[in-house]
């Protein structure tokens, strides 16, 4: 068996629409302090000029190179109903008063000392002098509000006084990232979030039990901090293995769960509450589709709303797509029309076994005998139902009757499965072999799709169905009249059982 492990797999996870917080590591604050000491940077620091507001926390503090000063006010701990005003905090930070015509030169010369934070105006107006501006400095680079000799020399050359003044800046709810807010609110030492997936305008969370009392606050924060998200839901039960959907609770925003997503330049519309969609499978969808050539035939046994079927049709393949879920079937038809491939996709609403024993068997029986030595058509069967797909492989045992086609024409199966085994590739191969009743050694490849949970992998096992598995050769006795048949061969007996 040939095992294909994805290069750069961990890096790819960081680029998907699946977001995780660094705050799940309880030692993270200590890492902040270490970074602050060595690099002078603190992740996620946001500051704004203090403005007149309806509410201001009474505490005003001066920075003493303590990264905790840049966290939300400690009074928000335990909050379950979001109060954005409670996150305000006023800090005193170093600043330089500079003539406005040389601000750009000062910023360029002191770029290592200027406070660099997303969303921060590094230069603010001086309310008492319209010809001057305040350049905000990084308090960790300017300890005790005193510039080093090299910085003072730069300022002398620019004829700027080296006197550092104290400037009041206000951190508000808008200046903190979602994980900083949630870390400040949830009980100390507990995981902040378990991550979320983006499906169109919907953010999908899988909250842990200890997070449930804060679920509505978490939902509101996620919606506030992610432009375009207008609905946040939490999964309330496991995925149903029949229709692959799950119950969910709307935590924040609108209750509209009909959404539109774009994957690999193809648009899909779906009702997220009734069908299965996983944005983390985008790369896998494109990997399989890239194996197809124009004129090939794709049988998608568990097609969902079409993430394999529609891109395959776009590549001018003939597609037979099936799903048991009537809602998935309806959205599959809708998306075929949406992407103008409805004439190339034959859609079915059947059980997977019935689909394999019906339309798939019929098409293979018709097409495979026509293949010559120089055949151009390849047949691919995708079985993306990781919880159960391996159990469906028994359908291929003597699915066809007759003389086998050429080895190159045998259909290729891409079967997905989960594994918690220490050697997941070997595990899924052995399970498939047990169901097929034959060895796949040297005849299959295993691809690691993604890590689903700790010690749980999703894999794709690809193989050509062996001819001795796929074909049942006609028994000579079947040609005789029924009254004279004496056939007791194993093939005939097996066919009666399988049918």
Short mmCIF file of C-alpha atoms in Angstrom, two decimals:
data_model
loop_
_atom_site.label_atom_id
_atom_site.label_comp_id
_atom_site.label_asym_id
_atom_site.label_seq_id
_atom_site.Cartn_x
_atom_site.Cartn_y
_atom_site.Cartn_z
CA UNK A 1 0.00 0.00 0.00
CA UNK A 2 1.20 3.47 -0.81
CA UNK A 3 0.42 6.11 1.82
CA UNK A 4 0.30 9.76 0.77
CA UNK A 5 0.78 12.16 3.65
CA UNK A 6 0.04 15.77 2.80
CA UNK A 7 3.01 18.09 2.86
CA UNK A 8 2.42 21.25 4.81
CA UNK A 9 -0.76 19.79 6.33
CA UNK A 10 -0.52 21.78 9.55
CA UNK A 11 0.15 24.98 7.65
CA UNK A 12 -2.89 24.36 5.48
CA UNK A 13 -5.14 24.08 8.53
CA UNK A 14 -4.21 27.61 9.47
CA UNK A 15 -5.39 28.86 6.05
CA UNK A 16 -8.90 27.36 6.11
CA UNK A 17 -12.14 29.03 7.22
CA UNK A 18 -11.86 27.06 10.42
CA UNK A 19 -10.68 29.54 13.18
CA UNK A 20 -9.05 28.54 16.49
CA UNK A 21 -7.96 30.72 19.35
CA UNK A 22 -4.51 30.79 20.83
CA UNK A 23 -6.21 31.27 24.17
CA UNK A 24 -6.91 27.55 24.44
CA UNK A 25 -3.37 27.32 25.77
CA UNK A 26 -3.48 28.33 29.46
CA UNK A 27 0.19 29.30 29.35
CA UNK A 28 -0.42 31.90 26.65
CA UNK A 29 -0.21 34.98 28.95
CA UNK A 30 3.25 33.86 29.99
CA UNK A 31 4.23 33.62 26.35
CA UNK A 32 2.99 37.17 25.87
CA UNK A 33 5.25 38.39 28.64
CA UNK A 34 8.22 36.55 27.14
CA UNK A 35 7.53 38.08 23.73
CA UNK A 36 7.20 41.49 25.29
CA UNK A 37 10.58 41.18 26.98
CA UNK A 38 12.43 40.00 23.88
CA UNK A 39 10.64 41.59 20.96
CA UNK A 40 8.81 44.48 22.49
CA UNK A 41 5.54 43.37 20.95
CA UNK A 42 2.31 42.24 22.51
CA UNK A 43 -0.14 40.43 20.26
CA UNK A 44 -3.47 42.09 19.88
CA UNK A 45 -2.80 45.47 21.45
CA UNK A 46 -5.21 48.14 20.26
CA UNK A 47 -5.37 51.72 21.50
CA UNK A 48 -7.43 54.74 20.51
CA UNK A 49 -7.40 58.36 21.50
CA UNK A 50 -9.68 59.02 24.46
CA UNK A 51 -12.91 60.70 23.36
CA UNK A 52 -15.95 61.97 25.19
CA UNK A 53 -18.16 58.94 25.89
CA UNK A 54 -21.20 58.12 27.93
CA UNK A 55 -19.27 55.71 30.10
CA UNK A 56 -15.63 55.58 31.16
CA UNK A 57 -14.11 53.15 33.65
CA UNK A 58 -12.71 55.18 36.55
CA UNK A 59 -9.34 53.45 36.46
CA UNK A 60 -6.47 55.26 34.74
CA UNK A 61 -3.15 53.40 34.78
CA UNK A 62 0.35 54.05 33.53
CA UNK A 63 2.13 51.32 31.61
CA UNK A 64 4.91 49.55 33.51
CA UNK A 65 5.68 47.03 30.70
CA UNK A 66 2.93 44.79 32.06
CA UNK A 67 1.04 43.12 29.20
CA UNK A 68 -1.96 42.58 31.45
CA UNK A 69 -2.62 46.31 31.17
CA UNK A 70 -3.68 45.76 27.58
CA UNK A 71 -6.37 43.24 28.42
CA UNK A 72 -10.01 44.23 28.95
CA UNK A 73 -10.99 45.55 32.35
CA UNK A 74 -10.93 42.70 34.94
CA UNK A 75 -14.47 43.62 35.97
CA UNK A 76 -15.88 41.83 32.88
CA UNK A 77 -15.00 38.39 34.26
CA UNK A 78 -18.11 36.21 34.46
CA UNK A 79 -20.25 38.46 32.24
CA UNK A 80 -23.02 36.51 30.46
CA UNK A 81 -24.90 39.42 28.88
CA UNK A 82 -22.64 41.50 26.67
CA UNK A 83 -22.05 45.05 27.94
CA UNK A 84 -19.63 46.69 25.53
CA UNK A 85 -19.21 49.79 27.70
CA UNK A 86 -17.66 47.69 30.48
CA UNK A 87 -14.60 46.95 28.35
CA UNK A 88 -13.34 50.54 28.35
CA UNK A 89 -10.04 51.21 30.01
CA UNK A 90 -7.87 54.33 29.98
CA UNK A 91 -4.09 53.99 29.80
CA UNK A 92 -1.23 56.45 29.95
CA UNK A 93 1.34 55.85 27.21
CA UNK A 94 4.41 57.75 25.94
CA UNK A 95 4.07 60.19 23.04
CA UNK A 96 6.12 62.79 21.24
CA UNK A 97 4.84 66.22 20.31
CA UNK A 98 5.95 66.89 16.71
CA UNK A 99 5.36 69.66 14.18
CA UNK A 100 2.86 68.30 11.67
CA UNK A 101 5.07 69.02 8.63
CA UNK A 102 7.79 66.61 9.83
CA UNK A 103 5.55 63.83 11.21
CA UNK A 104 6.32 61.52 8.31
CA UNK A 105 10.09 61.91 8.79
CA UNK A 106 9.78 61.20 12.52
CA UNK A 107 7.71 58.07 11.88
CA UNK A 108 10.28 56.79 9.41
CA UNK A 109 13.24 57.54 11.69
CA UNK A 110 11.65 56.10 14.84
CA UNK A 111 9.82 53.18 13.21
CA UNK A 112 11.21 50.76 15.81
CA UNK A 113 9.83 52.83 18.68
CA UNK A 114 6.40 53.76 17.33
CA UNK A 115 3.49 51.69 18.62
CA UNK A 116 2.33 49.39 15.80
CA UNK A 117 -1.07 47.84 16.35
CA UNK A 118 -3.89 47.10 13.88
CA UNK A 119 -6.58 49.74 14.05
CA UNK A 120 -4.39 52.23 15.88
CA UNK A 121 -3.83 55.78 14.70
CA UNK A 122 -0.16 56.25 15.35
CA UNK A 123 -0.52 59.99 14.93
CA UNK A 124 -3.24 61.94 16.73
CA UNK A 125 -4.11 65.61 16.82
CA UNK A 126 -3.01 67.91 19.62
CA UNK A 127 -6.24 69.53 20.87
CA UNK A 128 -4.28 72.53 22.12
CA UNK A 129 -2.08 73.15 19.08
CA UNK A 130 -3.37 72.67 15.54
CA UNK A 131 0.16 72.89 14.12
CA UNK A 132 1.38 69.92 16.15
CA UNK A 133 0.63 66.20 16.33
CA UNK A 134 1.27 63.51 18.92
CA UNK A 135 3.23 60.44 17.74
CA UNK A 136 2.28 57.48 19.97
CA UNK A 137 5.25 55.39 21.12
CA UNK A 138 5.45 51.76 22.17
CA UNK A 139 5.69 51.77 25.98
CA UNK A 140 7.81 48.63 25.88
CA UNK A 141 10.35 50.35 23.65
CA UNK A 142 10.27 53.53 25.72
CA UNK A 143 10.38 52.31 29.33
CA UNK A 144 9.89 54.86 32.09
CA UNK A 145 8.91 57.39 29.39
CA UNK A 146 12.55 57.93 28.47
CA UNK A 147 14.13 57.65 25.03
CA UNK A 148 17.46 55.99 24.45
CA UNK A 149 20.52 57.87 23.21
CA UNK A 150 20.12 56.74 19.58
CA UNK A 151 16.50 57.94 19.46
CA UNK A 152 17.48 61.26 21.07
CA UNK A 153 20.19 61.75 18.45
CA UNK A 154 17.63 61.20 15.65
CA UNK A 155 15.33 63.77 17.18
CA UNK A 156 18.14 66.31 17.54
CA UNK A 157 18.86 65.97 13.84
CA UNK A 158 15.19 66.69 13.12
CA UNK A 159 15.11 69.58 15.61
CA UNK A 160 12.45 67.81 17.66
CA UNK A 161 12.52 68.09 21.46
CA UNK A 162 13.33 64.69 22.98
CA UNK A 163 10.88 65.23 25.81
CA UNK A 164 8.41 62.35 26.11
CA UNK A 165 4.98 63.34 27.31
CA UNK A 166 2.24 61.24 28.85
CA UNK A 167 -0.80 60.73 26.67
CA UNK A 168 -4.11 59.20 27.71
CA UNK A 169 -5.44 56.53 25.38
CA UNK A 170 -8.62 54.57 25.79
CA UNK A 171 -9.03 50.91 24.96
CA UNK A 172 -12.64 50.01 24.21
CA UNK A 173 -14.57 46.93 23.09
CA UNK A 174 -13.79 47.78 19.46
CA UNK A 175 -10.04 47.61 20.12
CA UNK A 176 -9.95 44.00 21.35
CA UNK A 177 -9.97 40.83 19.31
CA UNK A 178 -12.64 38.23 19.98
CA UNK A 179 -10.30 35.82 21.77
CA UNK A 180 -9.05 38.61 24.07
CA UNK A 181 -12.62 39.49 25.01
CA UNK A 182 -13.64 35.89 25.61
CA UNK A 183 -10.48 35.15 27.58
CA UNK A 184 -11.31 38.07 29.87
CA UNK A 185 -14.95 36.98 30.32
CA UNK A 186 -14.76 33.20 30.74
CA UNK A 187 -13.43 31.60 33.93
CA UNK A 188 -9.66 31.60 34.13
CA UNK A 189 -7.89 28.44 33.02
CA UNK A 190 -10.73 27.22 30.80
CA UNK A 191 -10.61 26.89 27.02
CA UNK A 192 -11.96 30.03 25.41
CA UNK A 193 -13.51 28.63 22.23
CA UNK A 194 -13.38 25.36 20.32
CA UNK A 195 -13.25 27.20 17.00
CA UNK A 196 -15.84 28.00 14.39
CA UNK A 197 -16.50 27.45 10.71
CA UNK A 198 -17.72 30.10 8.30
CA UNK A 199 -20.57 29.07 5.99
CA UNK A 200 -21.64 32.14 4.04
CA UNK A 201 -23.12 34.59 6.52
CA UNK A 202 -23.24 31.89 9.23
CA UNK A 203 -20.61 31.21 11.88
CA UNK A 204 -20.90 27.63 13.15
CA UNK A 205 -19.57 26.88 16.66
CA UNK A 206 -19.09 23.65 18.59
CA UNK A 207 -19.12 24.90 22.18
CA UNK A 208 -18.00 22.82 25.14
CA UNK A 209 -20.21 22.32 28.18
CA UNK A 210 -18.36 24.87 30.32
CA UNK A 211 -18.93 27.51 27.63
CA UNK A 212 -22.69 27.07 27.35
CA UNK A 213 -23.64 29.59 30.09
CA UNK A 214 -21.80 32.22 28.00
CA UNK A 215 -23.06 31.01 24.61
CA UNK A 216 -25.14 34.08 23.70
CA UNK A 217 -22.32 36.46 24.65
CA UNK A 218 -19.86 34.33 22.64
CA UNK A 219 -22.18 34.40 19.66
CA UNK A 220 -22.54 38.18 19.80
CA UNK A 221 -18.77 38.69 20.07
CA UNK A 222 -18.11 36.39 17.11
CA UNK A 223 -20.67 38.31 15.05
CA UNK A 224 -19.27 41.70 16.11
CA UNK A 225 -15.69 40.79 15.25
CA UNK A 226 -16.22 39.07 11.90
CA UNK A 227 -17.57 41.31 9.13
CA UNK A 228 -20.22 39.62 7.05
CA UNK A 229 -21.32 37.23 9.80
CA UNK A 230 -24.97 37.94 10.58
CA UNK A 231 -25.90 34.64 12.23
CA UNK A 232 -24.07 32.50 14.80
CA UNK A 233 -25.19 28.94 15.56
CA UNK A 234 -24.05 26.23 17.94
CA UNK A 235 -24.34 22.53 17.19
CA UNK A 236 -26.49 20.90 19.89
CA UNK A 237 -26.11 17.22 18.90
CA UNK A 238 -23.89 14.94 16.85
CA UNK A 239 -24.25 14.61 13.09
CA UNK A 240 -27.03 12.25 12.09
CA UNK A 241 -25.41 9.48 10.03
CA UNK A 242 -28.52 9.08 7.86
CA UNK A 243 -28.96 12.61 6.50
CA UNK A 244 -25.66 14.10 7.81
CA UNK A 245 -27.34 17.11 9.42
CA UNK A 246 -27.62 18.16 13.05
CA UNK A 247 -29.72 20.23 15.39
CA UNK A 248 -28.47 23.73 16.13
CA UNK A 249 -29.30 26.76 18.25
CA UNK A 250 -29.10 30.31 16.95
CA UNK A 251 -26.94 32.23 19.45
CA UNK A 252 -26.90 35.67 17.84
CA UNK A 253 -28.21 37.50 14.81
CA UNK A 254 -30.86 36.53 12.31
CA UNK A 255 -32.43 33.07 12.11
CA UNK A 256 -32.04 32.80 8.34
CA UNK A 257 -30.02 29.63 7.68
CA UNK A 258 -30.35 29.64 3.90
CA UNK A 259 -26.97 30.82 2.71
CA UNK A 260 -24.69 31.08 -0.29
CA UNK A 261 -21.08 29.93 -0.31
CA UNK A 262 -18.31 29.95 -2.87
CA UNK A 263 -15.80 27.13 -3.09
CA UNK A 264 -13.08 26.84 -5.73
CA UNK A 265 -14.82 29.54 -7.81
CA UNK A 266 -18.15 27.70 -7.82
CA UNK A 267 -21.24 29.03 -6.02
CA UNK A 268 -23.57 26.87 -3.95
CA UNK A 269 -26.80 27.72 -2.17
CA UNK A 270 -28.10 25.62 0.70
CA UNK A 271 -30.11 25.49 3.92
CA UNK A 272 -27.43 24.88 6.54
CA UNK A 273 -29.99 23.49 9.00
CA UNK A 274 -31.08 20.70 6.63
CA UNK A 275 -28.03 19.64 4.61
CA UNK A 276 -24.36 18.85 5.20
CA UNK A 277 -21.69 21.37 4.28
CA UNK A 278 -18.13 21.48 5.57
CA UNK A 279 -15.86 24.33 4.36
CA UNK A 280 -12.82 22.43 5.59
CA UNK A 281 -13.20 19.92 2.76
CA UNK A 282 -12.59 22.46 -0.01
CA UNK A 283 -9.06 21.23 -0.73
CA UNK A 284 -10.18 17.61 -0.78
CA UNK A 285 -12.97 18.38 -3.23
CA UNK A 286 -10.49 20.01 -5.62
CA UNK A 287 -7.97 17.16 -5.18
CA UNK A 288 -10.43 14.52 -6.36
CA UNK A 289 -11.83 16.66 -9.16
CA UNK A 290 -8.29 17.28 -10.43
CA UNK A 291 -8.00 13.52 -11.10
CA UNK A 292 -10.81 13.69 -13.65
CA UNK A 293 -10.48 14.33 -17.37
CA UNK A 294 -13.08 15.49 -19.86
CA UNK A 295 -15.25 12.54 -20.82
CA UNK A 296 -14.69 10.61 -17.58
CA UNK A 297 -17.65 9.33 -15.57
CA UNK A 298 -18.15 10.20 -11.90
CA UNK A 299 -20.57 8.33 -9.63
CA UNK A 300 -21.09 10.34 -6.42
CA UNK A 301 -22.84 8.02 -3.96
CA UNK A 302 -23.33 10.55 -1.14
CA UNK A 303 -23.35 13.76 -3.16
CA UNK A 304 -24.81 16.30 -0.73
CA UNK A 305 -25.44 19.60 -2.51
CA UNK A 306 -22.82 18.86 -5.17
CA UNK A 307 -19.25 19.84 -4.12
CA UNK A 308 -17.78 16.89 -6.09
CA UNK A 309 -20.47 16.56 -8.74
CA UNK A 310 -20.72 20.14 -9.98
CA UNK A 311 -16.96 20.81 -10.39
CA UNK A 312 -16.69 17.46 -12.19
CA UNK A 313 -19.48 18.49 -14.56
CA UNK A 314 -17.64 21.78 -15.12
CA UNK A 315 -14.71 19.67 -16.34
CA UNK A 316 -17.06 18.12 -18.93
CA UNK A 317 -17.40 14.81 -17.13
CA UNK A 318 -20.61 12.78 -17.10
CA UNK A 319 -21.92 12.76 -13.54
CA UNK A 320 -24.34 10.51 -11.68
CA UNK A 321 -25.01 12.11 -8.27
CA UNK A 322 -27.09 10.65 -5.46
CA UNK A 323 -28.15 11.57 -1.95
CA UNK A 324 -30.66 9.97 0.39
CA UNK A 325 -31.55 13.27 2.07
CA UNK A 326 -34.46 14.80 0.09
CA UNK A 327 -33.32 18.32 1.04
CA UNK A 328 -29.80 17.62 -0.24
CA UNK A 329 -31.30 16.24 -3.44
CA UNK A 330 -33.38 19.40 -3.93
CA UNK A 331 -30.42 21.71 -3.34
CA UNK A 332 -28.27 19.53 -5.62
CA UNK A 333 -30.75 20.08 -8.44
CA UNK A 334 -30.88 23.80 -7.60
CA UNK A 335 -27.08 24.14 -7.65
CA UNK A 336 -26.79 22.25 -10.93
CA UNK A 337 -29.13 24.79 -12.49
CA UNK A 338 -27.36 27.67 -10.73
CA UNK A 339 -24.03 26.59 -12.26
CA UNK A 340 -25.56 25.65 -15.64
CA UNK A 341 -24.49 21.97 -15.53
CA UNK A 342 -27.95 20.43 -15.12
CA UNK A 343 -27.69 18.74 -18.53
CA UNK A 344 -24.49 16.92 -17.50
CA UNK A 345 -25.63 15.69 -14.08
CA UNK A 346 -28.16 12.91 -13.51
CA UNK A 347 -29.40 13.28 -9.93
CA UNK A 348 -30.95 10.56 -7.76
CA UNK A 349 -32.64 10.49 -4.35
CA UNK A 350 -31.90 6.93 -3.24
CA UNK A 351 -30.20 4.86 -0.58
CA UNK A 352 -26.51 4.46 -1.41
CA UNK A 353 -26.76 0.69 -1.85
CA UNK A 354 -29.73 1.04 -4.17
CA UNK A 355 -27.82 3.63 -6.20
CA UNK A 356 -24.81 1.32 -6.58
CA UNK A 357 -26.93 -1.72 -7.46
CA UNK A 358 -29.16 0.31 -9.77
CA UNK A 359 -27.84 3.24 -11.86
CA UNK A 360 -24.15 2.49 -11.21
CA UNK A 361 -24.44 -1.20 -12.09
CA UNK A 362 -26.51 -0.38 -15.16
CA UNK A 363 -24.05 2.20 -16.47
CA UNK A 364 -20.96 0.07 -15.82
CA UNK A 365 -22.59 -2.98 -17.43
CA UNK A 366 -23.28 -0.90 -20.51
CA UNK A 367 -19.99 1.02 -20.76
CA UNK A 368 -17.21 -1.33 -19.60
CA UNK A 369 -17.68 -3.98 -22.35
CA UNK A 370 -17.25 -1.22 -24.94
CA UNK A 371 -13.82 -0.19 -23.68
CA UNK A 372 -10.91 -1.18 -25.91
CA UNK A 373 -7.24 -1.37 -25.17
CA UNK A 374 -6.92 2.31 -26.03
CA UNK A 375 -9.93 3.34 -23.95
CA UNK A 376 -10.21 7.01 -23.01
CA UNK A 377 -12.92 6.93 -20.35
CA UNK A 378 -12.15 6.46 -16.64
CA UNK A 379 -14.81 5.65 -14.06
CA UNK A 380 -14.59 7.11 -10.55
CA UNK A 381 -16.87 6.32 -7.62
CA UNK A 382 -16.77 8.78 -4.70
CA UNK A 383 -18.11 7.59 -1.34
CA UNK A 384 -17.88 10.52 1.06
CA UNK A 385 -19.75 9.28 4.11
CA UNK A 386 -16.84 8.78 6.52
CA UNK A 387 -18.88 7.27 9.34
CA UNK A 388 -20.33 4.46 7.20
CA UNK A 389 -18.87 4.37 3.67
CA UNK A 390 -16.53 1.41 4.31
CA UNK A 391 -19.57 -0.73 5.20
CA UNK A 392 -21.01 -0.09 1.72
CA UNK A 393 -18.02 -1.68 -0.06
CA UNK A 394 -19.60 -5.13 0.08
CA UNK A 395 -21.92 -3.98 -2.73
CA UNK A 396 -19.00 -4.29 -5.17
CA UNK A 397 -18.71 -8.04 -4.60
CA UNK A 398 -19.97 -9.56 -7.88
CA UNK A 399 -21.78 -6.34 -8.78
CA UNK A 400 -21.28 -7.17 -12.47
CA UNK A 401 -21.71 -10.40 -14.43
CA UNK A 402 -19.60 -11.46 -17.39
CA UNK A 403 -16.04 -11.41 -18.59
CA UNK A 404 -13.95 -8.71 -16.87
CA UNK A 405 -12.98 -5.63 -18.77
CA UNK A 406 -9.33 -4.69 -19.23
CA UNK A 407 -7.58 -3.92 -15.91
CA UNK A 408 -7.14 -0.27 -16.89
CA UNK A 409 -10.90 0.12 -17.26
CA UNK A 410 -11.81 -1.06 -13.76
CA UNK A 411 -13.58 1.69 -11.78
CA UNK A 412 -11.63 3.59 -9.13
CA UNK A 413 -13.28 3.98 -5.72
CA UNK A 414 -12.50 6.88 -3.40
CA UNK A 415 -13.85 5.75 -0.03
CA UNK A 416 -13.72 8.03 3.03
CA UNK A 417 -13.51 6.93 6.63
CA UNK A 418 -12.62 7.97 10.16
CA UNK A 419 -9.95 6.27 12.24
CA UNK A 420 -8.77 6.54 15.83
CA UNK A 421 -6.13 3.87 15.30
CA UNK A 422 -2.45 4.57 15.94
CA UNK A 423 -1.85 3.66 12.28
CA UNK A 424 -4.98 5.09 10.60
CA UNK A 425 -3.86 4.25 7.05
CA UNK A 426 -3.42 0.57 7.86
CA UNK A 427 -6.65 0.58 9.85
CA UNK A 428 -8.87 1.85 7.02
CA UNK A 429 -7.20 -0.48 4.50
CA UNK A 430 -7.74 -3.54 6.69
CA UNK A 431 -11.37 -2.62 7.31
CA UNK A 432 -11.96 -2.22 3.57
CA UNK A 433 -10.25 -5.55 2.84
CA UNK A 434 -12.47 -7.31 5.35
CA UNK A 435 -15.62 -5.99 3.67
CA UNK A 436 -14.41 -6.62 0.11
CA UNK A 437 -13.09 -10.08 0.93
CA UNK A 438 -9.74 -9.51 -0.76
CA UNK A 439 -6.33 -7.97 -0.15
CA UNK A 440 -5.59 -4.46 -1.38
CA UNK A 441 -1.85 -4.69 -0.69
CA UNK A 442 -0.02 -2.84 -3.44
CA UNK A 443 -3.33 -1.87 -5.08
CA UNK A 444 -4.47 1.13 -3.05
CA UNK A 445 -3.37 4.49 -1.71
CA UNK A 446 -4.42 6.29 1.45
CA UNK A 447 -4.64 10.05 1.74
CA UNK A 448 -4.87 11.93 5.04
CA UNK A 449 -7.68 14.46 4.55
CA UNK A 450 -7.76 16.21 7.92
CA UNK A 451 -7.59 15.82 11.66
CA UNK A 452 -11.19 15.79 12.89
CA UNK A 453 -10.53 15.68 16.64
CA UNK A 454 -7.70 14.63 18.95
CA UNK A 455 -6.67 11.13 17.86
CA UNK A 456 -9.31 11.02 15.11
CA UNK A 457 -8.35 11.28 11.45
CA UNK A 458 -10.38 11.49 8.25
CA UNK A 459 -8.82 9.55 5.38
CA UNK A 460 -9.54 8.70 1.76
CA UNK A 461 -8.77 5.17 0.54
CA UNK A 462 -8.48 4.99 -3.26
CA UNK A 463 -8.29 1.75 -5.24
CA UNK A 464 -9.44 0.10 -8.44
CA UNK A 465 -12.01 -2.56 -7.67
CA UNK A 466 -10.25 -5.89 -8.35
CA UNK A 467 -11.78 -7.82 -11.23
CA UNK A 468 -12.23 -10.95 -9.12
CA UNK A 469 -14.29 -8.86 -6.67
CA UNK A 470 -16.32 -6.86 -9.18
CA UNK A 471 -17.24 -9.62 -11.63
CA UNK A 472 -19.21 -12.81 -11.23
CA UNK A 473 -18.45 -15.06 -14.15
CA UNK A 474 -21.54 -16.81 -15.58
CA UNK A 475 -21.88 -20.37 -14.34
CA UNK A 476 -21.98 -22.87 -17.25
CA UNK A 477 -24.92 -24.62 -15.64
CA UNK A 478 -27.05 -21.46 -16.06
CA UNK A 479 -27.17 -22.08 -19.79
CA UNK A 480 -29.04 -25.39 -19.28
CA UNK A 481 -32.79 -25.74 -18.76
CA UNK A 482 -33.76 -25.19 -15.15
CA UNK A 483 -34.78 -28.85 -14.70
CA UNK A 484 -31.25 -30.01 -15.59
CA UNK A 485 -29.20 -27.50 -13.60
CA UNK A 486 -26.87 -29.02 -11.02
CA UNK A 487 -24.74 -25.94 -10.31
CA UNK A 488 -23.40 -25.75 -6.76
CA UNK A 489 -20.45 -23.44 -7.44
CA UNK A 490 -19.45 -20.89 -4.83
CA UNK A 491 -20.02 -18.04 -7.31
CA UNK A 492 -23.65 -18.97 -7.87
CA UNK A 493 -24.30 -19.42 -4.17
CA UNK A 494 -22.72 -16.07 -3.33
CA UNK A 495 -24.80 -14.28 -5.96
CA UNK A 496 -28.02 -15.60 -4.44
CA UNK A 497 -26.99 -14.33 -1.02
CA UNK A 498 -25.85 -10.90 -2.27
CA UNK A 499 -28.91 -10.30 -4.40
#
